[in-house]
Short mmCIF file of C-alpha atoms in Angstrom, two decimals:
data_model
loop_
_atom_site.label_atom_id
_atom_site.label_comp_id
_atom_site.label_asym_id
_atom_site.label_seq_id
_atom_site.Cartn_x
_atom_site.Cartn_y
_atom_site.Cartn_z
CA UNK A 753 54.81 10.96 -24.46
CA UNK A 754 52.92 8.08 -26.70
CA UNK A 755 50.24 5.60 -25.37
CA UNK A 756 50.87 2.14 -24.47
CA UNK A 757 50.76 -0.66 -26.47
CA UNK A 758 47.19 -0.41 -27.98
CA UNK A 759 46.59 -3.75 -27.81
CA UNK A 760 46.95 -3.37 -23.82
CA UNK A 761 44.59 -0.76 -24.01
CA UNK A 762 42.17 -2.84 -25.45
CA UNK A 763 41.95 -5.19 -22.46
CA UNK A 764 42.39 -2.59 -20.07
CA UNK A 765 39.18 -1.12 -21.81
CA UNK A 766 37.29 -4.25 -21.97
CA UNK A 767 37.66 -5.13 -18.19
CA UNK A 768 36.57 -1.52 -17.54
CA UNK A 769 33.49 -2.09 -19.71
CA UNK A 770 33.21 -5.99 -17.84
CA UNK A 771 32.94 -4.13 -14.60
CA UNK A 772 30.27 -1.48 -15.63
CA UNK A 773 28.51 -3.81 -16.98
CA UNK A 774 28.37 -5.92 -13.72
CA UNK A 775 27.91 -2.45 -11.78
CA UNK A 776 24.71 -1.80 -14.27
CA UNK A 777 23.75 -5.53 -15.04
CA UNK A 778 19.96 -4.73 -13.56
CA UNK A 779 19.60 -1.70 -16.05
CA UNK A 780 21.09 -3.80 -19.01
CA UNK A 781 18.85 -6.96 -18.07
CA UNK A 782 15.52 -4.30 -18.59
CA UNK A 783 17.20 -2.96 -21.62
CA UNK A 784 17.72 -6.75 -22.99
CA UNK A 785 14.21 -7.23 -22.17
CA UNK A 786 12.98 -3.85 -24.11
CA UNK A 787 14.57 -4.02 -26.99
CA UNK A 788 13.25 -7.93 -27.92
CA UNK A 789 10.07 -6.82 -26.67
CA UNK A 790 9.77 -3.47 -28.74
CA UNK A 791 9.65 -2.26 -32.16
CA UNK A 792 11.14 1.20 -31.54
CA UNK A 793 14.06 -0.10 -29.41
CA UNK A 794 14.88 -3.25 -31.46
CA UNK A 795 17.76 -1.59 -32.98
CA UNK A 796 19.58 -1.15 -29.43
CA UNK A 797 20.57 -4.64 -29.76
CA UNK A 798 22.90 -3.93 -33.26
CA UNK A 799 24.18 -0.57 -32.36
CA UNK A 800 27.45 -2.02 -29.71
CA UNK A 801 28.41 -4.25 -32.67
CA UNK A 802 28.27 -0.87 -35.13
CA UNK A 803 30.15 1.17 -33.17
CA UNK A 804 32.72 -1.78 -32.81
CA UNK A 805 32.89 -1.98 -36.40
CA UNK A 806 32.83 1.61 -37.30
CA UNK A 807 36.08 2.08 -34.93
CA UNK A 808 37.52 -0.85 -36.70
CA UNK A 809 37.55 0.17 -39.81
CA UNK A 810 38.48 3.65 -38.91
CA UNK A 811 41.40 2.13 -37.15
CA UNK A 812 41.65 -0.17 -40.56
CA UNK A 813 41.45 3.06 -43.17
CA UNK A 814 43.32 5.61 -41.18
CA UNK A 815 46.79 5.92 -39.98
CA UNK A 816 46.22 7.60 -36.47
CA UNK A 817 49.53 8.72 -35.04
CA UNK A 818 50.33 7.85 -31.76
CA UNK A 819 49.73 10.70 -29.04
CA UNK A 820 48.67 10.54 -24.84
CA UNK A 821 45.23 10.80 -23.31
CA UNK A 822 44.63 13.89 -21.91
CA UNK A 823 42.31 12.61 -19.02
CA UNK A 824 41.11 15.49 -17.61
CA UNK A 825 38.57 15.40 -21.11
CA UNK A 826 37.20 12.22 -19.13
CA UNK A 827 36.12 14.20 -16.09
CA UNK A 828 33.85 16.17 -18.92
CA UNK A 829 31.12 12.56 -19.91
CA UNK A 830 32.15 11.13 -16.24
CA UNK A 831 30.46 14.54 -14.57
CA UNK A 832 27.26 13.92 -17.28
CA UNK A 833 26.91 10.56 -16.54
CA UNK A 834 27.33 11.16 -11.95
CA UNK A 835 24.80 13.77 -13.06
CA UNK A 836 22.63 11.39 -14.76
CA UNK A 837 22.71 9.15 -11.63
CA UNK A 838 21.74 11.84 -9.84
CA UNK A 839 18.81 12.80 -12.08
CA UNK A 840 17.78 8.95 -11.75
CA UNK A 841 17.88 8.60 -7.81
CA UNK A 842 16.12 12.08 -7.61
CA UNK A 843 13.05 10.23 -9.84
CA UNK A 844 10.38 8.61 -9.26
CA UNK A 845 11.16 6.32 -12.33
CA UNK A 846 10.55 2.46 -11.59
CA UNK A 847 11.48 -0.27 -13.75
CA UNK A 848 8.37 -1.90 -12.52
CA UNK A 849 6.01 0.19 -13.71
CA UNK A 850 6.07 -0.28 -17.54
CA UNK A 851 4.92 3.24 -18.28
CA UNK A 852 8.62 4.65 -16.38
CA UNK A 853 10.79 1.71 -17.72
CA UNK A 854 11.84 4.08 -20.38
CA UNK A 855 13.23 6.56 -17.83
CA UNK A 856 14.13 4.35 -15.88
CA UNK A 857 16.45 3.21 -18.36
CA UNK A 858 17.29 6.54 -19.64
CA UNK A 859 19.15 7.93 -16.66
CA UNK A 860 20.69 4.52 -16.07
CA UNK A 861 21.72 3.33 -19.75
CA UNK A 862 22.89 6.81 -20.55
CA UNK A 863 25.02 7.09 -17.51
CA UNK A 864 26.89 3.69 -18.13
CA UNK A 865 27.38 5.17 -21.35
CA UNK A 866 29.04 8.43 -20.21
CA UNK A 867 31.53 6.25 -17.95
CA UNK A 868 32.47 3.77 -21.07
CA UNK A 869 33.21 7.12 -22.98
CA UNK A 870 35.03 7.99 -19.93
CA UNK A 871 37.33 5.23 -19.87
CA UNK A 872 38.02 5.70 -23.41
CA UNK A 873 38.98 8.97 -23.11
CA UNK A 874 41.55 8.34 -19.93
CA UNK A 875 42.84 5.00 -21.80
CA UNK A 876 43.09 6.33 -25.13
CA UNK A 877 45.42 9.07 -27.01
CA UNK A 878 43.71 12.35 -28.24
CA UNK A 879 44.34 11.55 -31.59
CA UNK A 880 43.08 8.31 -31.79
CA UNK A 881 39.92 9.68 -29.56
CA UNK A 882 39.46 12.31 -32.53
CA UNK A 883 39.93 10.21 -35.19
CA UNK A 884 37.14 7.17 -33.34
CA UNK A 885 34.63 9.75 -31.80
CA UNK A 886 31.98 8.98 -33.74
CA UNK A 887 31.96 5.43 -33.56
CA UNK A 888 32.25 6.38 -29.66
CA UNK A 889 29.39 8.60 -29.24
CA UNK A 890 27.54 6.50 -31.64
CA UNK A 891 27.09 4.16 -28.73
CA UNK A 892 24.80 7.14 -27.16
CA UNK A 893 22.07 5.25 -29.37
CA UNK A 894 21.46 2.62 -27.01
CA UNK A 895 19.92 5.02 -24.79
CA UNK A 896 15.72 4.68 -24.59
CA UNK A 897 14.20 8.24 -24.73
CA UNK A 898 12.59 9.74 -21.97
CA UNK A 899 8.95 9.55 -22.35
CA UNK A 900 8.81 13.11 -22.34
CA UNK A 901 10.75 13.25 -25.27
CA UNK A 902 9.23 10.39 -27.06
CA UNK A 903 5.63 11.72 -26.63
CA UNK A 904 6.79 14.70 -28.25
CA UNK A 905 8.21 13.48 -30.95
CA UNK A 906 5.87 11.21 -32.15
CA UNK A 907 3.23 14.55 -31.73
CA UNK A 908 5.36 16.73 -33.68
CA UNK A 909 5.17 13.95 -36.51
CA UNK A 910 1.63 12.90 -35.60
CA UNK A 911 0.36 16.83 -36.17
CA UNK A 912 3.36 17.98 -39.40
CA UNK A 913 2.26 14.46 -41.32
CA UNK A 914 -1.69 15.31 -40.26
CA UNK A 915 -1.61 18.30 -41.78
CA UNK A 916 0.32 17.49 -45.19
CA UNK A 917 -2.11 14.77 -45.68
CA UNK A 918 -5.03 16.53 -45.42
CA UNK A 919 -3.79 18.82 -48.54
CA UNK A 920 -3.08 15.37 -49.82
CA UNK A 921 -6.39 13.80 -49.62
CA UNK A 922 -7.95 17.31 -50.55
CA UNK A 923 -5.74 16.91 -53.52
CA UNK A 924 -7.25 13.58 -54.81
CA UNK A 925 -10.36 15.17 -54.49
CA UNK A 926 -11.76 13.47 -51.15
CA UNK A 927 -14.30 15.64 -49.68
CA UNK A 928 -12.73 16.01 -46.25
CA UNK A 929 -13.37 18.05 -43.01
CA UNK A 930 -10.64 18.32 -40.53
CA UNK A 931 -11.04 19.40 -36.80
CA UNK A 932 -7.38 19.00 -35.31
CA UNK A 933 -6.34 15.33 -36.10
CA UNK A 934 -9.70 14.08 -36.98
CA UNK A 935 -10.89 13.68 -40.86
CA UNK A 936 -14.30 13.75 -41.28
CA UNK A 937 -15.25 11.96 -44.84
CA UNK A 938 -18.37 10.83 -46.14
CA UNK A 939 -17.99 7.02 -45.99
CA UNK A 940 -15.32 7.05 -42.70
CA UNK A 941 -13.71 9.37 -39.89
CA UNK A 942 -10.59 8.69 -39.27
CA UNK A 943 -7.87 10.08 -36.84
CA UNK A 944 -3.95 10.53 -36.77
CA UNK A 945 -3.18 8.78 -33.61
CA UNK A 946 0.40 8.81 -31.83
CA UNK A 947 0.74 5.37 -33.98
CA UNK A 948 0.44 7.24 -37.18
CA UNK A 949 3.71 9.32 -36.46
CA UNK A 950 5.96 6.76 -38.00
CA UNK A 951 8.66 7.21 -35.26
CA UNK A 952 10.17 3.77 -35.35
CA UNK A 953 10.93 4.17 -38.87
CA UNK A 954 11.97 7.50 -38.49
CA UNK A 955 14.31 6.74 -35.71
CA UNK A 956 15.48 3.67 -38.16
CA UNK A 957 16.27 5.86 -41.14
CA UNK A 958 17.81 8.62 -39.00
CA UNK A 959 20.35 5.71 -37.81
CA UNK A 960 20.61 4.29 -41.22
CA UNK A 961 21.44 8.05 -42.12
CA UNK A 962 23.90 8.54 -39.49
CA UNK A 963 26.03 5.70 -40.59
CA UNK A 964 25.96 5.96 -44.47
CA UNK A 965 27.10 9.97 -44.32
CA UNK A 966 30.09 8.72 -41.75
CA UNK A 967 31.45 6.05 -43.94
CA UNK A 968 30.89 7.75 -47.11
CA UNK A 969 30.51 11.79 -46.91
CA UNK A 970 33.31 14.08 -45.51
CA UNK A 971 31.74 17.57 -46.14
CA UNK A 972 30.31 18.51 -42.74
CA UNK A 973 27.11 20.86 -43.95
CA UNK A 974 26.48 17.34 -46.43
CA UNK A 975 26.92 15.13 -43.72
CA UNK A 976 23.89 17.28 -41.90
CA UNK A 977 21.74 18.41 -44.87
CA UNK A 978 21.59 14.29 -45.87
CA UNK A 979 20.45 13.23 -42.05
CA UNK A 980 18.19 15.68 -41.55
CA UNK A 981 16.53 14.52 -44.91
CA UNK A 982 14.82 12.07 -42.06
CA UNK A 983 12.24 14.26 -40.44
CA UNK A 984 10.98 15.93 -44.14
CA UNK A 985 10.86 12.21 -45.84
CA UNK A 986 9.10 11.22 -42.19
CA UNK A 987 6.71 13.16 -43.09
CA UNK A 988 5.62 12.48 -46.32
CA UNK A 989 5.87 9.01 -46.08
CA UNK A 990 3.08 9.36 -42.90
CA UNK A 991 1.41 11.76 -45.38
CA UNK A 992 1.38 8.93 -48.11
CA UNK A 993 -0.07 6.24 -46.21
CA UNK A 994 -2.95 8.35 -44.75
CA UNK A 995 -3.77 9.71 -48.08
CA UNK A 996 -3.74 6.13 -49.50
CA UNK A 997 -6.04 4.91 -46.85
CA UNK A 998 -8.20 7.80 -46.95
CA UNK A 999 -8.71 6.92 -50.70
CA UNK A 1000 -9.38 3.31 -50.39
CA UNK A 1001 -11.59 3.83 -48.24
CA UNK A 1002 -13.62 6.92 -49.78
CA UNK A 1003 -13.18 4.96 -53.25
CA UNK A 1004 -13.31 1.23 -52.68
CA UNK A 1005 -14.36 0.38 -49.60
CA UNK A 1006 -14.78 1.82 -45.65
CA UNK A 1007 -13.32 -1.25 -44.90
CA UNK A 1008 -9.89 -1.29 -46.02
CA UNK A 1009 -8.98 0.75 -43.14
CA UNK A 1010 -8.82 -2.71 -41.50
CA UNK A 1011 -7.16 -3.99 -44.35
CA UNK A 1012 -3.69 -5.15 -45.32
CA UNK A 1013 -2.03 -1.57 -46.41
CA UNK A 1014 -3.06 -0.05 -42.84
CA UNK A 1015 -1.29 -3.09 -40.94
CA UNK A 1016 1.78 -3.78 -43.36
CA UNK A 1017 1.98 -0.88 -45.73
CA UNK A 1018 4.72 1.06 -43.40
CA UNK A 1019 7.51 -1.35 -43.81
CA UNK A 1020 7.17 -1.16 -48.41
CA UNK A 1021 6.65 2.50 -47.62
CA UNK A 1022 9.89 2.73 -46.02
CA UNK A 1023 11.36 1.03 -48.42
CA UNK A 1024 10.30 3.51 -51.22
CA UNK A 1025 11.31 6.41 -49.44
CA UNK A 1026 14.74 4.81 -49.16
CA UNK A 1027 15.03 5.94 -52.70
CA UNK A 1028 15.46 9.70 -52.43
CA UNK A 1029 17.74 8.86 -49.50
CA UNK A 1030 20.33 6.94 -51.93
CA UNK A 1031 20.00 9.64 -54.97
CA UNK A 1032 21.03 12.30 -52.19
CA UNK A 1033 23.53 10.33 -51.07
CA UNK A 1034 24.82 9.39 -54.56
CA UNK A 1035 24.81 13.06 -55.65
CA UNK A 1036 26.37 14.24 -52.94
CA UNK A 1037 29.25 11.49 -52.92
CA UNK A 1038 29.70 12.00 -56.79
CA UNK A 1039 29.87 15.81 -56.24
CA UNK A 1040 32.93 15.35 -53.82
CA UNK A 1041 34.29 12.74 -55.74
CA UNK A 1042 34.71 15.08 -58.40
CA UNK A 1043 35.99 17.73 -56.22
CA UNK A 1044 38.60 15.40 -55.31
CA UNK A 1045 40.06 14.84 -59.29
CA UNK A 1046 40.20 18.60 -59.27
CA UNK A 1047 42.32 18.63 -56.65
CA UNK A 1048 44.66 16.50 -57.70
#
C-alpha cells in the first residue's frame, strides 16, 4: 500500500520535530549556547540545514518510488534513544558544571536525535528511508562527544602526531631528546599538549569528507578509503606545525613559539592539506567516471 501524500508527511514530520524540540528545549538551549561558545562544536549549528539539503537534493536527483513505512524499524533508534535517557538519568552529568555539559548533552542531544529518526522512519516509506538515510543519520553530528571519548581522541592524535614529528624535527637536523611528549632542544623544550592534537580540524575535515564522498562517490570501499584519509592527513598536518615551530625556534629564534605561526598557522595548514583531499577525490571520481563510459 503507498504512503500518503508526501507533502502531508512533511508537516506531520515537522510538528513531530516542533514537539521534541519543546520536550528537549533545555538540552537544545545548552547546545545553542556550546556551539557559539566553542571551536570544536561550531559546526553543530550548519549540520540541520545540511542534512535538509542533502535530502533535498536526493529527493531532487532521484526518482524514489513510492512504498509504506514499515514502523516496527522505528522501535529499533526509538529503543537507542529511551536507552540514552536512561544512560542520562542514571549520570551524574550536570549542565551546570561546565566540565559534564558535554555529557550532559550527549545523552540528551543524541536521544532527541534517535526519536526524530524515529518519526521518520514510522512517517516515511522504506524506499524513500533508503534512498534519504544518510542525510538522516547525518543529523547524528549534532551530538557533543562524551568527554571520555573526546579526551581520547585528542590523545590518540596528541601521541601518533608527537611521534611523527619527532622523526620530523630529527629529520631537519634539530638535535632533539624526547621523553614521552616532551622535546628537549638546545634553545627550547617544548611539549605536545591535548591542544596540539588538531581535533577541531580533524573533526571539520572528517565532516567536509563525509559530505563530498556522498554527493560525489558511489563506490562504497572509495567512499571509506577517501574519509578515513582524515586521521593520516590529521596527523601530518600536527606533525608539520610542530616541526615548523621546532625549527623556528632552534634556527631563528626561542621566541617564535609565541609567535604568529603557533597562534594562526592551523587554519593555512588546513587549508594546504585540503589539497591531497581534492586530488583523491578527483582521482577517484575520474576513475568511476570512466568506468561509467565503459559501461555504456
Amino acid at each position: 500500500m503507498p504512503t500518503k501524500n508526501p507533502n502531508t508527511q512533511l508537516v506531520i514530520l515537522a510538528v513531530a520535530v516542533g514537539i521534541l524540540s519543546l520536550l528537549f528545549l533545555t538540552p537544545l538551549q545548552y547546545l545553542w549556547t556550546l556551539a557559539r561558545s566553542s571551536d570544536l562544536y561550531s559546526h553543530v549549528i550548519l549540520i540541520p540545514f545540511v542534512s535538509i539539503y542533502l535530502a533535498w537534493d536526493t529527493s531532487r536527483l532521484k526518482e524514489i518510488e513510492p512504498s509504506s513505512p514499515r514502523r516496527t524499524l522505528a522501535l529499533i533508534p526509538l529503543g537507542i534513544g529511551l536507552l540514552s535517557l536512561f544512560a542520562f538519568y542514571r549520570s551524574s552529568a550536570n549542565p551546570l558544571d561546565p566540565e559534564q555539559i558535554e555529557n550532559y548533552l550527549a545523552y540528551s542531544i543524541f536521544a532527541y536525535v534517535c526519536f526524530i529518526v524515529a518519526s521518520i522512519f514510522t512517517l516515511f516509506g522504506v524506499k524513500t528511508v533508503r534512498a534519504q538515510i544518510f542525510a538522516i543519520l547525518f543529523l547524528i553530528l549534532i551530538t557533543p562527544f562524551p568527554v571520555a571519548v573526546r579526551e581520547g581522541i585528542q590523545i590518540f592524535f596528541q601521541h601518533t602526531s608527537a611521534e611523527v614529528s619527532y622523526w620530523g624535527i630529527k629529520l631537519i637536523g634539530v638535535p632533539i631528546y624526547r621523553s614521552g611528549l616532551i622535546f628537549e632542544m638546545p634553545t627550547i623544550t617544548m611539549e605536545v599538549a591535548p591542544q596540539c592534537s588538531g581535533l577541531r580540524s580533524s573533526l571539520v575535515l572528517f565532516i567536509t569528507s563525509l559530505v563530498a564522498s556522498f554527493l560525489f562517490l558511489k563506490t562504497p570501499w572509495k567512499r571509506a578509503v577517501f574519509v578515513s584519509l582524515f586521521i593520516p592527513i590529521g596527523i601530518i598536518r600536527n606533525a608539520i606545525r610542530i616541526t615548523v615551530l621546532a625549527w623556528q625556534c632552534y634556527y631563528i629564534d626561542p621566541e617564535m613559539i609565541h609567535g604568529w605561526f603557533h597562534k594562526q598557522g592551523g587554519q593555512p595548514l588546513f587549508a594546504v592539506t585540503l589539497i591531497p583531499v581534492f586530488i583523491v577525490l578527483w582521482l577517484f571520481r575520474r576513475s568511476e567516471r570512466k568506468k561509467e563510459v565503459e559501461k555504456t
